Short mmCIF file of C-alpha atoms in Angstrom, two decimals:
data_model
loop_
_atom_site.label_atom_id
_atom_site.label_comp_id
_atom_site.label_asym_id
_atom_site.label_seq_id
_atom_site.Cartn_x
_atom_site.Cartn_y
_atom_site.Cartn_z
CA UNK A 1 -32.77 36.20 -52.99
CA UNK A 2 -31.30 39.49 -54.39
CA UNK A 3 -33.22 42.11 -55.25
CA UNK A 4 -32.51 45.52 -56.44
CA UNK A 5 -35.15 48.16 -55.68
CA UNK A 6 -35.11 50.78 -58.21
CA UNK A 7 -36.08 54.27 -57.57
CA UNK A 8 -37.52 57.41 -59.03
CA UNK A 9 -34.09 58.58 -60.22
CA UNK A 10 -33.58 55.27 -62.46
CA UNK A 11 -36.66 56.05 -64.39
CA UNK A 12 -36.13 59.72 -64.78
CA UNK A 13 -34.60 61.55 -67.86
CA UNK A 14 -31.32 62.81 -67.14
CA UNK A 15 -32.55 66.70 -67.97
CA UNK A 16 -35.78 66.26 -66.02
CA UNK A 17 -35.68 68.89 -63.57
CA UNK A 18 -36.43 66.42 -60.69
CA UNK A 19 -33.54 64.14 -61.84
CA UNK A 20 -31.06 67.41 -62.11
CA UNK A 21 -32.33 68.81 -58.34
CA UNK A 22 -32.07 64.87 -56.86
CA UNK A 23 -28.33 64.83 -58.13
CA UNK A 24 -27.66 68.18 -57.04
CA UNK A 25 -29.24 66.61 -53.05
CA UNK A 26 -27.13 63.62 -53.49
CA UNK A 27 -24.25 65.85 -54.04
CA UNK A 28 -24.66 68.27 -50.95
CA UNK A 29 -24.82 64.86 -48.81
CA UNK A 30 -21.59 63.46 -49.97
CA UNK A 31 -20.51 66.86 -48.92
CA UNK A 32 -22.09 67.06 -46.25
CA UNK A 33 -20.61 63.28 -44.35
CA UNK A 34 -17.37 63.87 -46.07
CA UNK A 35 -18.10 60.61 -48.18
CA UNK A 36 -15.10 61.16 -50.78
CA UNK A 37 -12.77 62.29 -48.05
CA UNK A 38 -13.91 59.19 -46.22
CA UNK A 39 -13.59 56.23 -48.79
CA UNK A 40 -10.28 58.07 -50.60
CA UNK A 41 -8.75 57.22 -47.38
CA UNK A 42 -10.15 53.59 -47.45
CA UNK A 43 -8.99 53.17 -50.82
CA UNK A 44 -5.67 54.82 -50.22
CA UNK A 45 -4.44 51.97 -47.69
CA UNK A 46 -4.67 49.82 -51.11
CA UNK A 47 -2.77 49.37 -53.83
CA UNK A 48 -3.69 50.99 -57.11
CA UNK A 49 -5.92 49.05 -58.70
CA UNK A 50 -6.00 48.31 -62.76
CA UNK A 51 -9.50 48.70 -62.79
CA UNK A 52 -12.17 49.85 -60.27
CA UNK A 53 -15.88 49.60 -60.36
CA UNK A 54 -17.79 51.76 -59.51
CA UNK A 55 -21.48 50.50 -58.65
CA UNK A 56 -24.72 53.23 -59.34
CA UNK A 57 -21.91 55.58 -59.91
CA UNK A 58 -24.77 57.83 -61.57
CA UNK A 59 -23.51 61.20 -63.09
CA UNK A 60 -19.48 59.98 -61.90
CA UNK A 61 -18.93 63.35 -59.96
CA UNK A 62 -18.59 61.82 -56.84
CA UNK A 63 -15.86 59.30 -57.95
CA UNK A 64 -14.04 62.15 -59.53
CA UNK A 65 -13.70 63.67 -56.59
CA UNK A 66 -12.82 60.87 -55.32
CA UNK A 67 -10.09 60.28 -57.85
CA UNK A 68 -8.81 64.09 -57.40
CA UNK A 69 -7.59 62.63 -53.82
CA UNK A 70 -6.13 59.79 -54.81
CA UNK A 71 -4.16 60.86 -58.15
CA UNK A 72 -1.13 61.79 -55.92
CA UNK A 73 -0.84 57.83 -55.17
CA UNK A 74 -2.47 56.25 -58.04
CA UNK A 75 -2.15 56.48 -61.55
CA UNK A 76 -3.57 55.10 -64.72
CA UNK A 77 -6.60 53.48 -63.12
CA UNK A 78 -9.34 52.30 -65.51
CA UNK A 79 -12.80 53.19 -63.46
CA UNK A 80 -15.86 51.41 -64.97
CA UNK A 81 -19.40 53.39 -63.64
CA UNK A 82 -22.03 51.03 -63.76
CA UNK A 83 -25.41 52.56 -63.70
CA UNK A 84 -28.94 52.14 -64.58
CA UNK A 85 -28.43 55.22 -67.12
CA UNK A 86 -25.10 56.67 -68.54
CA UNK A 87 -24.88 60.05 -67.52
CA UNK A 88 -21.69 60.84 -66.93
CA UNK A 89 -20.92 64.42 -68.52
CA UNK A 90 -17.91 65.00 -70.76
CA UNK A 91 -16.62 66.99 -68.07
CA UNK A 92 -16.21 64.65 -65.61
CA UNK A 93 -14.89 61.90 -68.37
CA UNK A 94 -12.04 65.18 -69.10
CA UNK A 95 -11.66 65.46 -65.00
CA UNK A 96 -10.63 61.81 -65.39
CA UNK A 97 -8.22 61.91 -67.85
CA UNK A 98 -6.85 64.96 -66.60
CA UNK A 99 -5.87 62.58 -63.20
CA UNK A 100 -4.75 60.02 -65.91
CA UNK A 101 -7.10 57.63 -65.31
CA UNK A 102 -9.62 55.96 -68.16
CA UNK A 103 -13.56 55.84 -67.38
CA UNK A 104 -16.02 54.00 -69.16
CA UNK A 105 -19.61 53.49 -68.26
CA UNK A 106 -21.79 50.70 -68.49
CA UNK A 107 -25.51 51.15 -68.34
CA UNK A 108 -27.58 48.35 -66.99
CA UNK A 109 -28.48 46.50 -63.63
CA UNK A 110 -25.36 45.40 -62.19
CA UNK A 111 -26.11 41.91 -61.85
CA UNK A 112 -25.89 41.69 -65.39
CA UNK A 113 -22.93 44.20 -65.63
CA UNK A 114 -20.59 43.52 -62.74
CA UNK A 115 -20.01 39.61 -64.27
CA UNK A 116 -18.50 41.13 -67.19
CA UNK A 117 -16.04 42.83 -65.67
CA UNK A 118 -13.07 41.26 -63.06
CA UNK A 119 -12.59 44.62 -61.01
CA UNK A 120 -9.71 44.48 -58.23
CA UNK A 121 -11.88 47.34 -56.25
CA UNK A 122 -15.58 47.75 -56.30
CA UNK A 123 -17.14 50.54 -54.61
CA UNK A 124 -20.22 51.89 -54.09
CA UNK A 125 -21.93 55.28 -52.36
CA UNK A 126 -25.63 55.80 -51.74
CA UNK A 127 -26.52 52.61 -53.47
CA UNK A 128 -26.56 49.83 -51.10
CA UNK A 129 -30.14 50.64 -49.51
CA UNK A 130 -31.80 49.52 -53.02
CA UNK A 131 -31.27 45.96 -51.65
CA UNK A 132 -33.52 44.27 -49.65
#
């Protein structure tokens, strides 16, 4: 059976002040374990993709940065954030299209979401422990 534990976060308002501080965390650990350093490489033995999913991609930032790394080798990727909530700031939409690349975000569980979509790359950061 799959099942996707939700958390705090999901159920939060975007401007809650717990909701802005738990991004802000999340942040500082990507930082911290050099997460977009580490899947940029992954993704850069690849091929560009046409479009890449991006699962509880929350607020985007981190696939920005993401992006920043890889916009020497890949251009005009469509990125698709799939999230509980849709988040993701004008700013980081401009950061994307300053890389040339499109984003969109779809809100909803991603069982529901992902089908929609034929991705050639789905990722994901800090989101696989909501499984059982």
């Amino acid at each position: 059976m799959r099942a996707l534990t939700p958390e705090i976060l999901d159920f939060l308002a975007p401007d809650d002040p717990r909701a802005q501080r738990s991004r802000r965390d999340l942040a500082r650990i990507n930082w911290v374990m050099r997460q977009s350093a580490i899947m940029a490489g992954a993704l850069a033995k690849l091929p560009a993709p046409d479009l890449l999913a991006d699962l509880g991609g929350g607020d985007g930032r981190f696939l920005l940065s993401v992006a920043e790394r890889l916009a020497g080798r890949w251009s005009g990727v469509r990125v698709v954030i799939l999230d509980r909530q849709t988040i993701v700031s004008e700013t980081t939409r401009a950061g994307f299209a300053a890389l040339g690349w499109r984003c969109e975000v779809l809100q909803g569980d991603i069982f529901e979401t992902l089908p929609r979509l034929e991705p050639d790359i789905v990722t994901a950061n800090l989101f696989l422990h909501h499984f059982d």
